[in-house]
mmCIF file of C-alpha atoms and ligand atoms in Angstrom:
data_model
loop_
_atom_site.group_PDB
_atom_site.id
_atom_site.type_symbol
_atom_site.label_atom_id
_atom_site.label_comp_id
_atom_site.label_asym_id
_atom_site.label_seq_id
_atom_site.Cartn_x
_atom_site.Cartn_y
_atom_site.Cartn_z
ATOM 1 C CA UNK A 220 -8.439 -20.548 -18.544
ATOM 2 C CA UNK A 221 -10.825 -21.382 -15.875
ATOM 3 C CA UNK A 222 -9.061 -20.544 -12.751
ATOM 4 C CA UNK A 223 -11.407 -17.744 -11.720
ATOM 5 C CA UNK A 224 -12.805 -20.076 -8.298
ATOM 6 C CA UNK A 225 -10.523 -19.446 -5.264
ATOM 7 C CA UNK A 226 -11.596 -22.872 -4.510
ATOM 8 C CA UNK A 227 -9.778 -23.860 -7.556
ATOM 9 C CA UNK A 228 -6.626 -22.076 -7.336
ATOM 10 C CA UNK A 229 -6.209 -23.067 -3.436
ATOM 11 C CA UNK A 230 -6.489 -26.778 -4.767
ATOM 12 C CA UNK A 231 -3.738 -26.421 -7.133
ATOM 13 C CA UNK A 232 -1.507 -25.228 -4.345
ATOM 14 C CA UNK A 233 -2.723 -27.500 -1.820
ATOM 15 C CA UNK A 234 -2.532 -30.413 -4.319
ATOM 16 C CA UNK A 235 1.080 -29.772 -5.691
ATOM 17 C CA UNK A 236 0.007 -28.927 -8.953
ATOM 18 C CA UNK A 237 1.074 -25.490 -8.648
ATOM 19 C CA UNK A 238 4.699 -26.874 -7.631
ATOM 20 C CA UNK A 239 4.136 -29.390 -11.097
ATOM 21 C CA UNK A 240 3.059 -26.538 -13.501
ATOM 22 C CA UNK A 241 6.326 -24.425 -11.913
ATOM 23 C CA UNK A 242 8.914 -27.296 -13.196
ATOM 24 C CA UNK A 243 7.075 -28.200 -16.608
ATOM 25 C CA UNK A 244 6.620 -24.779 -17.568
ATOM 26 C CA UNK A 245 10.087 -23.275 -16.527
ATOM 27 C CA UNK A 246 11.029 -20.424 -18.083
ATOM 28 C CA UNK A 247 12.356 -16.660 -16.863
ATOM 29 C CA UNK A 248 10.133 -14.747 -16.090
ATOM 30 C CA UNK A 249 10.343 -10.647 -16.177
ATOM 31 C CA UNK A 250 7.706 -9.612 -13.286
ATOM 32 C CA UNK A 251 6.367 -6.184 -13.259
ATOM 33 C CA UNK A 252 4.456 -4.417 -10.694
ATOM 34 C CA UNK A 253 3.963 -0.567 -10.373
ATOM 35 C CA UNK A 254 3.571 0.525 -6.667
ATOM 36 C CA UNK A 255 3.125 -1.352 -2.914
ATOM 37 C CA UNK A 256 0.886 0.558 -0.786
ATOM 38 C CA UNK A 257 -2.722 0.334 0.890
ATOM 39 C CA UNK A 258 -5.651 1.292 -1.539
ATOM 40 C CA UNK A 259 -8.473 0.701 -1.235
ATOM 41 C CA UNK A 260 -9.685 0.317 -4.724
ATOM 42 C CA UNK A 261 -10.658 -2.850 -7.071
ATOM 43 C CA UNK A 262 -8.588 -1.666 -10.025
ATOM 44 C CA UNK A 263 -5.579 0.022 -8.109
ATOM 45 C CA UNK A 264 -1.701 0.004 -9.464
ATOM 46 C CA UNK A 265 -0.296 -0.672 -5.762
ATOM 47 C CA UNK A 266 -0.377 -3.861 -4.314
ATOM 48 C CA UNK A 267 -0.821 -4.326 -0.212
ATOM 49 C CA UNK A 268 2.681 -4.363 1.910
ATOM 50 C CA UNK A 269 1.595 -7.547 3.607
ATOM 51 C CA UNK A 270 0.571 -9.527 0.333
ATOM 52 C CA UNK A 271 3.919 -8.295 -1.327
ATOM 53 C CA UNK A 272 6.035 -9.372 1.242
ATOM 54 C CA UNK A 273 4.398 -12.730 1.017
ATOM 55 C CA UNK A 274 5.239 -12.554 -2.572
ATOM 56 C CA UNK A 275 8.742 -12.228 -2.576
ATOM 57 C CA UNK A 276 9.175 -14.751 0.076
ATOM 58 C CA UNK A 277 7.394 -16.799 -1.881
ATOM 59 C CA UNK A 278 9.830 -16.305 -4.768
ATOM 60 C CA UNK A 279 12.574 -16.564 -2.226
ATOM 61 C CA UNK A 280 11.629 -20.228 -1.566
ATOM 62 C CA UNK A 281 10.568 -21.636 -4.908
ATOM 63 C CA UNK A 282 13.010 -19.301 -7.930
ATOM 64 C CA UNK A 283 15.742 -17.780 -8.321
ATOM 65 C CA UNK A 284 15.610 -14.401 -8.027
ATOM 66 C CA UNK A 285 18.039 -12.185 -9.655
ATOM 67 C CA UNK A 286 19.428 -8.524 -10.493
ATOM 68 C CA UNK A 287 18.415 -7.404 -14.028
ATOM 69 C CA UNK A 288 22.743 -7.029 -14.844
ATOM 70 C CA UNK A 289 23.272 -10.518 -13.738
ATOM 71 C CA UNK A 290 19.428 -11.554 -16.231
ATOM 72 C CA UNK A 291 21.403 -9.355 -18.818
ATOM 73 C CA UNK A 292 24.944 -11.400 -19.077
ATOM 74 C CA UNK A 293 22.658 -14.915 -18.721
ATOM 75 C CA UNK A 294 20.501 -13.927 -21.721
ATOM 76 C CA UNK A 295 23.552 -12.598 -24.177
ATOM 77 C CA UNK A 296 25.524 -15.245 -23.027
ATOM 78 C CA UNK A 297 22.551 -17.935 -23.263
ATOM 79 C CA UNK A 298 23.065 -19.438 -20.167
ATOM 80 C CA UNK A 299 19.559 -18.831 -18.503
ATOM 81 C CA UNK A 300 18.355 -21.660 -16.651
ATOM 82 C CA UNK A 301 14.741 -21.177 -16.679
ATOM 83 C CA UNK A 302 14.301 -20.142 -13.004
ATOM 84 C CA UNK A 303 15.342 -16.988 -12.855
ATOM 85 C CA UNK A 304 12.434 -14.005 -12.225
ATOM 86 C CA UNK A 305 13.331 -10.622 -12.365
ATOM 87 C CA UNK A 306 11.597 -7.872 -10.001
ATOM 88 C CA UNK A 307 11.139 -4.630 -11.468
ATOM 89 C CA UNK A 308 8.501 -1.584 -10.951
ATOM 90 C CA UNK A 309 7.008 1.067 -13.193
ATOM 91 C CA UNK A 310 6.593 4.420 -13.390
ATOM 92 C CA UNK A 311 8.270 5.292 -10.010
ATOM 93 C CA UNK A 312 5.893 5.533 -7.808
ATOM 94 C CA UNK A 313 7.286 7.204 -4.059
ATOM 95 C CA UNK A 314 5.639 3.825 -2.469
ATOM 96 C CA UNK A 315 8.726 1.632 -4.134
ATOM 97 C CA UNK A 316 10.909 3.991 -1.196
ATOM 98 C CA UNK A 317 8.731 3.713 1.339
ATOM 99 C CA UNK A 318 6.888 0.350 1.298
ATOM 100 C CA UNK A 319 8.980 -2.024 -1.388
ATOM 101 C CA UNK A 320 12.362 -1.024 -0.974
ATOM 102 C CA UNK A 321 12.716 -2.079 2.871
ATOM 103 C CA UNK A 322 11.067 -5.112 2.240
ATOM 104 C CA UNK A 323 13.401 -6.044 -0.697
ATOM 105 C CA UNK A 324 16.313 -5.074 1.481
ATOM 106 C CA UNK A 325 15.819 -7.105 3.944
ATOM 107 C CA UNK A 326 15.014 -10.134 1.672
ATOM 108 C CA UNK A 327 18.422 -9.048 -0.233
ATOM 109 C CA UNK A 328 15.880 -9.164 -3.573
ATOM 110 C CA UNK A 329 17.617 -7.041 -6.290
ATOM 111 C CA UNK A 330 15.150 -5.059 -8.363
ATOM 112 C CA UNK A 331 14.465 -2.494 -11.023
ATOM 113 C CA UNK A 332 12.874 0.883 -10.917
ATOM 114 C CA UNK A 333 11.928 2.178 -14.520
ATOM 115 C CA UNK A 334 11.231 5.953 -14.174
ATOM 116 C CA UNK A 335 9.776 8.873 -16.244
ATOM 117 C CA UNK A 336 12.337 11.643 -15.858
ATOM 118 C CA UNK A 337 9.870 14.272 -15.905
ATOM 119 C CA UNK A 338 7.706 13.286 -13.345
ATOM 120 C CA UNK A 339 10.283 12.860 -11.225
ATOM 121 C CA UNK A 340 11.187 16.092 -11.838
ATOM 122 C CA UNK A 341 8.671 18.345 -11.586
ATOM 123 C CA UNK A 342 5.946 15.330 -8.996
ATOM 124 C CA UNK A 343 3.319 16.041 -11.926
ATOM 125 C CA UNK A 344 0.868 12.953 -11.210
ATOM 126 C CA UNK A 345 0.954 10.721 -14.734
ATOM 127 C CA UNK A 346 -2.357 10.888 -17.212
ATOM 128 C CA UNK A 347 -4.254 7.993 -16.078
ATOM 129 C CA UNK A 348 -3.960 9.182 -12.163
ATOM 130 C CA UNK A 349 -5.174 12.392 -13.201
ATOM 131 C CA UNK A 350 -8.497 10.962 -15.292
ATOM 132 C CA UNK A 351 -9.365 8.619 -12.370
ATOM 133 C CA UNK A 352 -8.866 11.929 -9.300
ATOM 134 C CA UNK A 353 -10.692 14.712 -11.488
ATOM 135 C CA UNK A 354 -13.373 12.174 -12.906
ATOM 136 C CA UNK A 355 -14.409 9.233 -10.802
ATOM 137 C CA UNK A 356 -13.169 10.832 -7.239
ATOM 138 C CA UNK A 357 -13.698 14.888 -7.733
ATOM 139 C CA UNK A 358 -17.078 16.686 -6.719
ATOM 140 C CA UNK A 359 -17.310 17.732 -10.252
ATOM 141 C CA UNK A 360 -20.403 17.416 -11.419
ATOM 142 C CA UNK A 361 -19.875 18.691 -14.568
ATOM 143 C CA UNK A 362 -17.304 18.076 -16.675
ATOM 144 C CA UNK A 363 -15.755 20.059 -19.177
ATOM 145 C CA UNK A 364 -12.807 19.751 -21.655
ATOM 146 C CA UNK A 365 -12.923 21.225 -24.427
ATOM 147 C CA UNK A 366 -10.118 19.639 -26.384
ATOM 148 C CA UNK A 367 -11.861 16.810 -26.590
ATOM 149 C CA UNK A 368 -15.393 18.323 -27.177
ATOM 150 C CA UNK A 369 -16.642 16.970 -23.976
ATOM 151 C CA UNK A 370 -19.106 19.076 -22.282
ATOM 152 C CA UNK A 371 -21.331 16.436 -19.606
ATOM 153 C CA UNK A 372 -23.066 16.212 -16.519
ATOM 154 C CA UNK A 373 -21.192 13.465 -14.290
ATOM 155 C CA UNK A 374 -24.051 10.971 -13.118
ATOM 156 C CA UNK A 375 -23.357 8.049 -9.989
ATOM 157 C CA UNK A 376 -20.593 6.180 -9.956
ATOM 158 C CA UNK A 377 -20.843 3.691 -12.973
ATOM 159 C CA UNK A 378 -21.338 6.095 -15.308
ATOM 160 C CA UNK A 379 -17.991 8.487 -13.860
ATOM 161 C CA UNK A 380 -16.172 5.154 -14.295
ATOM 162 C CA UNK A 381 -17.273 4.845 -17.975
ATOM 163 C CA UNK A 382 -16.069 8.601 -19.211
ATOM 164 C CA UNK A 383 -13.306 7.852 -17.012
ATOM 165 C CA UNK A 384 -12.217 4.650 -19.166
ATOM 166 C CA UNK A 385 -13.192 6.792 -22.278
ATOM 167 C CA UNK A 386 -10.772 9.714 -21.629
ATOM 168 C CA UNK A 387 -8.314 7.126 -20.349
ATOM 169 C CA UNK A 388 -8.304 5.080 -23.495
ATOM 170 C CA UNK A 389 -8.258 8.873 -25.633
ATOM 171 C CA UNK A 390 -5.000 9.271 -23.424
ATOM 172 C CA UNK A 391 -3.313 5.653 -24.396
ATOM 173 C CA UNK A 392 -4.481 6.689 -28.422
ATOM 174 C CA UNK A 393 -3.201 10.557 -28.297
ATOM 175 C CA UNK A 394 0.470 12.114 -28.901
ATOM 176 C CA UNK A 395 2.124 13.786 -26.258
ATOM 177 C CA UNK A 396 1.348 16.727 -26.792
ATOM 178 C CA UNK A 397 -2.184 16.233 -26.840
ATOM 179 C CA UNK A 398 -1.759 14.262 -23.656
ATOM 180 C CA UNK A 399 -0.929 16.885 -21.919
ATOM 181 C CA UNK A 400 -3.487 19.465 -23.208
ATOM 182 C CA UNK A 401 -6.009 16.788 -21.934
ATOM 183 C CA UNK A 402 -4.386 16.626 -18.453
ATOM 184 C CA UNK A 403 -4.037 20.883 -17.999
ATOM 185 C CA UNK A 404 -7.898 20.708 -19.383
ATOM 186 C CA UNK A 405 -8.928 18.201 -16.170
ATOM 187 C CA UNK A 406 -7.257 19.830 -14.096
ATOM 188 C CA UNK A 407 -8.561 22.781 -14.930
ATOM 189 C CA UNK A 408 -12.155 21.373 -13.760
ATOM 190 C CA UNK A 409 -11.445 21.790 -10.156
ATOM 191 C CA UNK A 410 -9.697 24.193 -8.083
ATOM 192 C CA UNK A 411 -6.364 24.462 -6.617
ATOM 193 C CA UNK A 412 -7.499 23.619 -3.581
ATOM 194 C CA UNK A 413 -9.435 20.779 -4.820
ATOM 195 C CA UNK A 414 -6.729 19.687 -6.829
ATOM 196 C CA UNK A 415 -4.476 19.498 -4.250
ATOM 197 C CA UNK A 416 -6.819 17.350 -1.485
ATOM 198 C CA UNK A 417 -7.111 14.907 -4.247
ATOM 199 C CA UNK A 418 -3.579 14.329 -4.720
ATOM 200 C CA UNK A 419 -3.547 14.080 -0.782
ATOM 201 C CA UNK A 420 -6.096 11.543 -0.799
ATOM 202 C CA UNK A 421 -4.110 9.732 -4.134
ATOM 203 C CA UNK A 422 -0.807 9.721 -2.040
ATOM 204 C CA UNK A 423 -0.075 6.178 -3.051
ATOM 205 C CA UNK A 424 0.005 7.674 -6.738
ATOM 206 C CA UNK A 425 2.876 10.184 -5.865
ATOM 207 C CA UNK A 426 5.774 9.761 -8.251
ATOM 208 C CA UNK A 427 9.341 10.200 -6.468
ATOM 209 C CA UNK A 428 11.844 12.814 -6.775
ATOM 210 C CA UNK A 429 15.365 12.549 -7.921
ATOM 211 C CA UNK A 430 16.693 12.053 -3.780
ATOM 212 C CA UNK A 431 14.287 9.011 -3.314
ATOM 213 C CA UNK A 432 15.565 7.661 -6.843
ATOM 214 C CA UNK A 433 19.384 8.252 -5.354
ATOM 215 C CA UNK A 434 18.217 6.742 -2.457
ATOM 216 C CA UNK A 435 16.568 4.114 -4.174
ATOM 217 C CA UNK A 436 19.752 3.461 -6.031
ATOM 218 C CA UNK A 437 22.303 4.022 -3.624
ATOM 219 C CA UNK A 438 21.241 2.934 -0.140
ATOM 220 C CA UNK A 439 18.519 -0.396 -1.432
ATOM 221 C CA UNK A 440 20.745 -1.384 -4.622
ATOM 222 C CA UNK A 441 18.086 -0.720 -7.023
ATOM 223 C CA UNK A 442 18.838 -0.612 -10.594
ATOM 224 C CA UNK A 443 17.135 2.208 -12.047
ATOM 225 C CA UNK A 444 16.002 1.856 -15.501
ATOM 226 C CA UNK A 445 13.907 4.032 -18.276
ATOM 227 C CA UNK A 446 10.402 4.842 -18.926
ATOM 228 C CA UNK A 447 10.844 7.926 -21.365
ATOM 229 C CA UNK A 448 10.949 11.456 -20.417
ATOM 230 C CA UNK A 449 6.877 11.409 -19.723
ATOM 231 C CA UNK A 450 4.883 8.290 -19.385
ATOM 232 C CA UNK A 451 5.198 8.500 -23.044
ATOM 233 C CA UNK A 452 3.722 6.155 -25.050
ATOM 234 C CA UNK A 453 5.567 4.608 -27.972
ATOM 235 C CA UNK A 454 3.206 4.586 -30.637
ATOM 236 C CA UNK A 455 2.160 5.405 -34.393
ATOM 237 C CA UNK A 456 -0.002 9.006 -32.863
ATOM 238 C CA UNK A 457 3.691 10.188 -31.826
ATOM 239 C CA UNK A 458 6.321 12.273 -34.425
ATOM 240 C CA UNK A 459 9.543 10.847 -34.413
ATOM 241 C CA UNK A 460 11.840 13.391 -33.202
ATOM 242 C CA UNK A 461 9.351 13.264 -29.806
ATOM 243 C CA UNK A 462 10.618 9.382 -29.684
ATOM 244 C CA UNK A 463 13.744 10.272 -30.355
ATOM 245 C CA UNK A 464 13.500 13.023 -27.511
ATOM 246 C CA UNK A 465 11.892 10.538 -25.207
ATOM 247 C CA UNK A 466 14.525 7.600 -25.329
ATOM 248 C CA UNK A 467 17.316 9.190 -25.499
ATOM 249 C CA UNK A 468 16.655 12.290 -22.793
ATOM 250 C CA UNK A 469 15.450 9.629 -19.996
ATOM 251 C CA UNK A 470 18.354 7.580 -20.562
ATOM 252 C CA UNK A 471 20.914 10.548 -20.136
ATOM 253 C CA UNK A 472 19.108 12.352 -17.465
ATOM 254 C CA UNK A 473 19.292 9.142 -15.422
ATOM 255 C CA UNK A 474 22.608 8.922 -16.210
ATOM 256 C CA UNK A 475 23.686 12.353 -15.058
ATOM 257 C CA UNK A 476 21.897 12.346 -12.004
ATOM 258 C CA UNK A 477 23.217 8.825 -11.030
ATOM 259 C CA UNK A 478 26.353 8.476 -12.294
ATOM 260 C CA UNK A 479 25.764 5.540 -13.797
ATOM 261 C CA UNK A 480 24.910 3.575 -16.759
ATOM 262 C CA UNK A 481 21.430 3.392 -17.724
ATOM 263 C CA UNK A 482 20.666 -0.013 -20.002
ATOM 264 C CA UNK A 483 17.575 -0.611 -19.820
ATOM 265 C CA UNK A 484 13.800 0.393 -20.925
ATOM 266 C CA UNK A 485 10.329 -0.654 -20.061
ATOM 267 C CA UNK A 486 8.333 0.946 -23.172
ATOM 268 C CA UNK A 487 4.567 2.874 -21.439
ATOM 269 C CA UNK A 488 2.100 1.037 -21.476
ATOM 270 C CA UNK A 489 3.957 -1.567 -23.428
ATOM 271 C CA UNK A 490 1.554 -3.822 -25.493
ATOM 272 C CA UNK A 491 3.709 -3.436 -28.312
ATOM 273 C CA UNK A 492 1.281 -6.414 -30.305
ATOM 274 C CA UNK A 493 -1.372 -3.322 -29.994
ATOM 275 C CA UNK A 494 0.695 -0.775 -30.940
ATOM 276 C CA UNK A 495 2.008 0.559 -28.093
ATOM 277 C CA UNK A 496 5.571 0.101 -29.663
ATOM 278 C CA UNK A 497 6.467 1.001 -33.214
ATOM 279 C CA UNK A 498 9.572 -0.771 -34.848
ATOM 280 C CA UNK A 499 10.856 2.932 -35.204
ATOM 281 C CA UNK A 500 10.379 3.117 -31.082
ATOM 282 C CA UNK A 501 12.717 -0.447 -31.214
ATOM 283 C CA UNK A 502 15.416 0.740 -33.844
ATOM 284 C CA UNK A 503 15.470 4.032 -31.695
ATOM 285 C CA UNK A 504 15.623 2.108 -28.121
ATOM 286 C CA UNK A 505 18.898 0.421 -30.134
ATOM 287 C CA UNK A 506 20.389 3.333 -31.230
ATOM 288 C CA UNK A 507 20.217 5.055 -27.724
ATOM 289 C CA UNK A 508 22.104 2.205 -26.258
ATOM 290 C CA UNK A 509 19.767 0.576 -24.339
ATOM 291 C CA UNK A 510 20.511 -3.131 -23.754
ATOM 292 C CA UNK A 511 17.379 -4.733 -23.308
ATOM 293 C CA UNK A 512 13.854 -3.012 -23.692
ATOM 294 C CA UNK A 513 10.848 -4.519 -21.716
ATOM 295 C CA UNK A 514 6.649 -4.868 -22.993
ATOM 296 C CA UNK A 515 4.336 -5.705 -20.827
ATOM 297 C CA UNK A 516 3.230 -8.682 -22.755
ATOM 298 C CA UNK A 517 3.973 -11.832 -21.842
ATOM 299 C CA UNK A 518 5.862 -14.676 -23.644
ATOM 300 C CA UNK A 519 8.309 -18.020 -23.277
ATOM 301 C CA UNK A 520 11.812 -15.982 -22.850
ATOM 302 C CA UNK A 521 14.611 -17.547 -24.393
ATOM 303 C CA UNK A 522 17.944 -16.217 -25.584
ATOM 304 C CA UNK A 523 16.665 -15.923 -29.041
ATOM 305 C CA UNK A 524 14.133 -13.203 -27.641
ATOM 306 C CA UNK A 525 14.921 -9.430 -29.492
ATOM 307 C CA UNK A 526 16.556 -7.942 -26.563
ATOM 308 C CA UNK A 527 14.334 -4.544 -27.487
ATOM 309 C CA UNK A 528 11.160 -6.284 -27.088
ATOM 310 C CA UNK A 529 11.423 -8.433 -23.774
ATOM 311 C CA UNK A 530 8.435 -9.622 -22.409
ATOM 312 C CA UNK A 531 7.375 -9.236 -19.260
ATOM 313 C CA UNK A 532 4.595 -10.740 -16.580
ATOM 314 C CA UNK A 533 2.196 -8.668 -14.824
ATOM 315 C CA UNK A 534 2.463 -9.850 -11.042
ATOM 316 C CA UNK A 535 -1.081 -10.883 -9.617
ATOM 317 C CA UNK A 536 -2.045 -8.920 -6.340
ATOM 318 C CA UNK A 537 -3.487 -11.575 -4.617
ATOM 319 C CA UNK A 538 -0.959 -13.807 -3.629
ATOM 320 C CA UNK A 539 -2.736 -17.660 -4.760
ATOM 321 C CA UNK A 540 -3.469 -16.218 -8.208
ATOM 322 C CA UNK A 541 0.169 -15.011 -8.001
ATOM 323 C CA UNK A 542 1.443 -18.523 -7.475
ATOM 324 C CA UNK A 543 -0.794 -20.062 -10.099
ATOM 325 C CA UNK A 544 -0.149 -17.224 -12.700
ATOM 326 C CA UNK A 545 3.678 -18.260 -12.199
ATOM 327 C CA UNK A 546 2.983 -22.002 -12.879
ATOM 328 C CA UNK A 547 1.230 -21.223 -15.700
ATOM 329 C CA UNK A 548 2.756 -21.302 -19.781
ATOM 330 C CA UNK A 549 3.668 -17.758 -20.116
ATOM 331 C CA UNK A 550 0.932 -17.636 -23.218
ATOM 332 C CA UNK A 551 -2.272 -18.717 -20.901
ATOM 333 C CA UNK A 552 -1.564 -16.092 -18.618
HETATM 334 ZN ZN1 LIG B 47 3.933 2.917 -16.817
#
């Protein structure tokens, strides 16, 4: 689609068309984001305070927005009307406390908060965090990891970014185990001390602990949801008792913690058309009990959907690509 121009995009909304695209191309629509917080970086997971807030107002005005229980009963019972959007976050970052909750609250917008127990547990920064601090934002100049047979100077900045992508994609392709072999070998690159300033500096990337997810639950209303044990990713390089570990330990630890039912999933990573979830991950989402199961790919939703492979739309940071991206047939997006 050609709707790279801002000139184009403000046209649509100026126009109407955005407001036309909205009513011919109604359908629910999942929206995921990960964090809300200030960062200054082209390819960061947290979007700015100021352009959420003008998101969900904007929502406010124009949809429907409802809790993910009341989106459940609609889509088993098939009475969605189209207009519903659904707010949820990944990962659990400690900005959805600070920055996204108060914001929702006082816009009385339910959302979602899918979690990886054991980050929350022990504040371990997840994989891809942990590439992007040791890699493009460390003083090493040299890195080394040996499980990967990596032994190489660290030039300017274009060429950090491009091992950086490298190991990333290794840590998307890699079982668990592996995963974390990769992260204790990055880590390793730098000192304590080092390690430390840089997850100082990567604040925004701070996952919560279990009082800010009680918190989170309890005092803002949010539904708290699944995202494995680690940021796990569902996928053919994994053994099956790890899945089975994964979606079944998340779901109870939640459970315990919060008293409370935990029904729903939002699979890592989640392009499950590239792998990222294996129809043993969806019989074993089932099994656990889950309810519905989210990807991150988008798609027309319709009551016919397979509740373990919802789709999902990425929300856009800036908020007139946001408003377009809405309008838009969920396959153009
Ligand atoms: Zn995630």
């Amino acid at each position: 689609m050609a709707m790279r121009k801002p000139g184009l995009k403000h046209n649509l909304i100026r126009f109407g068309v955005a407001w036309l695209l909205r009513v011919t191309n109604r359908t629910p629509r999942v929206l995921f984001y990960h964090g809300v917080d200030q960062v200054d970086e082209e390819d960061s997971l947290h979007i700015a305070p100021e352009s959420f807030e003008r998101e969900m107002q904007f929502l406010l005005k124009h949809y429907e927005v409802v809790a993910m229980e009341e989106f459940e009963q609609r889509f088993f019972a098939n009475r969605l009307s189209g207009h519903e959007i659904v707010v949820t976050f990944d990962d659990g970052y400690c900005n959805n406390l600070t920055y996204a909750a108060p914001v929702l609250q006082s816009l009385k917008i339910p959302f979602t908060v899918f979690i990886s127990t054991a980050h929350i547990e022990s504040g371990d920064y997840f994989p891809t965090a942990i590439a992007r601090m040791i890699i493009r934002d460390s003083q090493v100049k040299h890195l080394s990891l040996d499980c990967l047979k990596l032994e190489m100077p660290l030039q300017d900045n274009s060429h950090r970014k491009i091992i950086c992508e490298a190991v990333i994609q290794t840590l998307k392709h890699s079982n668990v185990l592996f995963v974390n072999e990769i992260c204790r070998q990055l880590i390793a690159n730098v000192s304590a001390d080092e390690y430390q300033s840089l997850c100082d500096q990567h604040r925004a990337d701070r996952p919560l602990n279990w009082d800010d997810v009680q918190r989170l639950h309890e005092e803002y209303g949010g539904t708290i949801g699944s995202h494995c044990v680690q940021h796990f990713i569902c996928n053919a390089y994994q053994t099956d008792e790890e899945v089975i570990r994964q979606l079944f330990q998340s779901k109870q630890k939640i459970e315990e913690r919060l008293r409370t039912d935990c029904r729903y999933l939002a699979y890592p990573n989640g392009v499950y058309n590239a792998g990222d979830v294996t129809p043993f991950a969806m019989q074993t989402a089932q099994k656990a009990g889950y309810k519905l199961a989210f990807t991150t790919v988008t798609d027309r939703l319709h009551s016919n959907f397979n509740p373990m492979l919802m789709p999902r739309l990425a929300a856009r940071f800036e908020v007139e690509d946001f408003i377009v991206k809405l309008g838009l047939k969920p396959k153009y997006h």
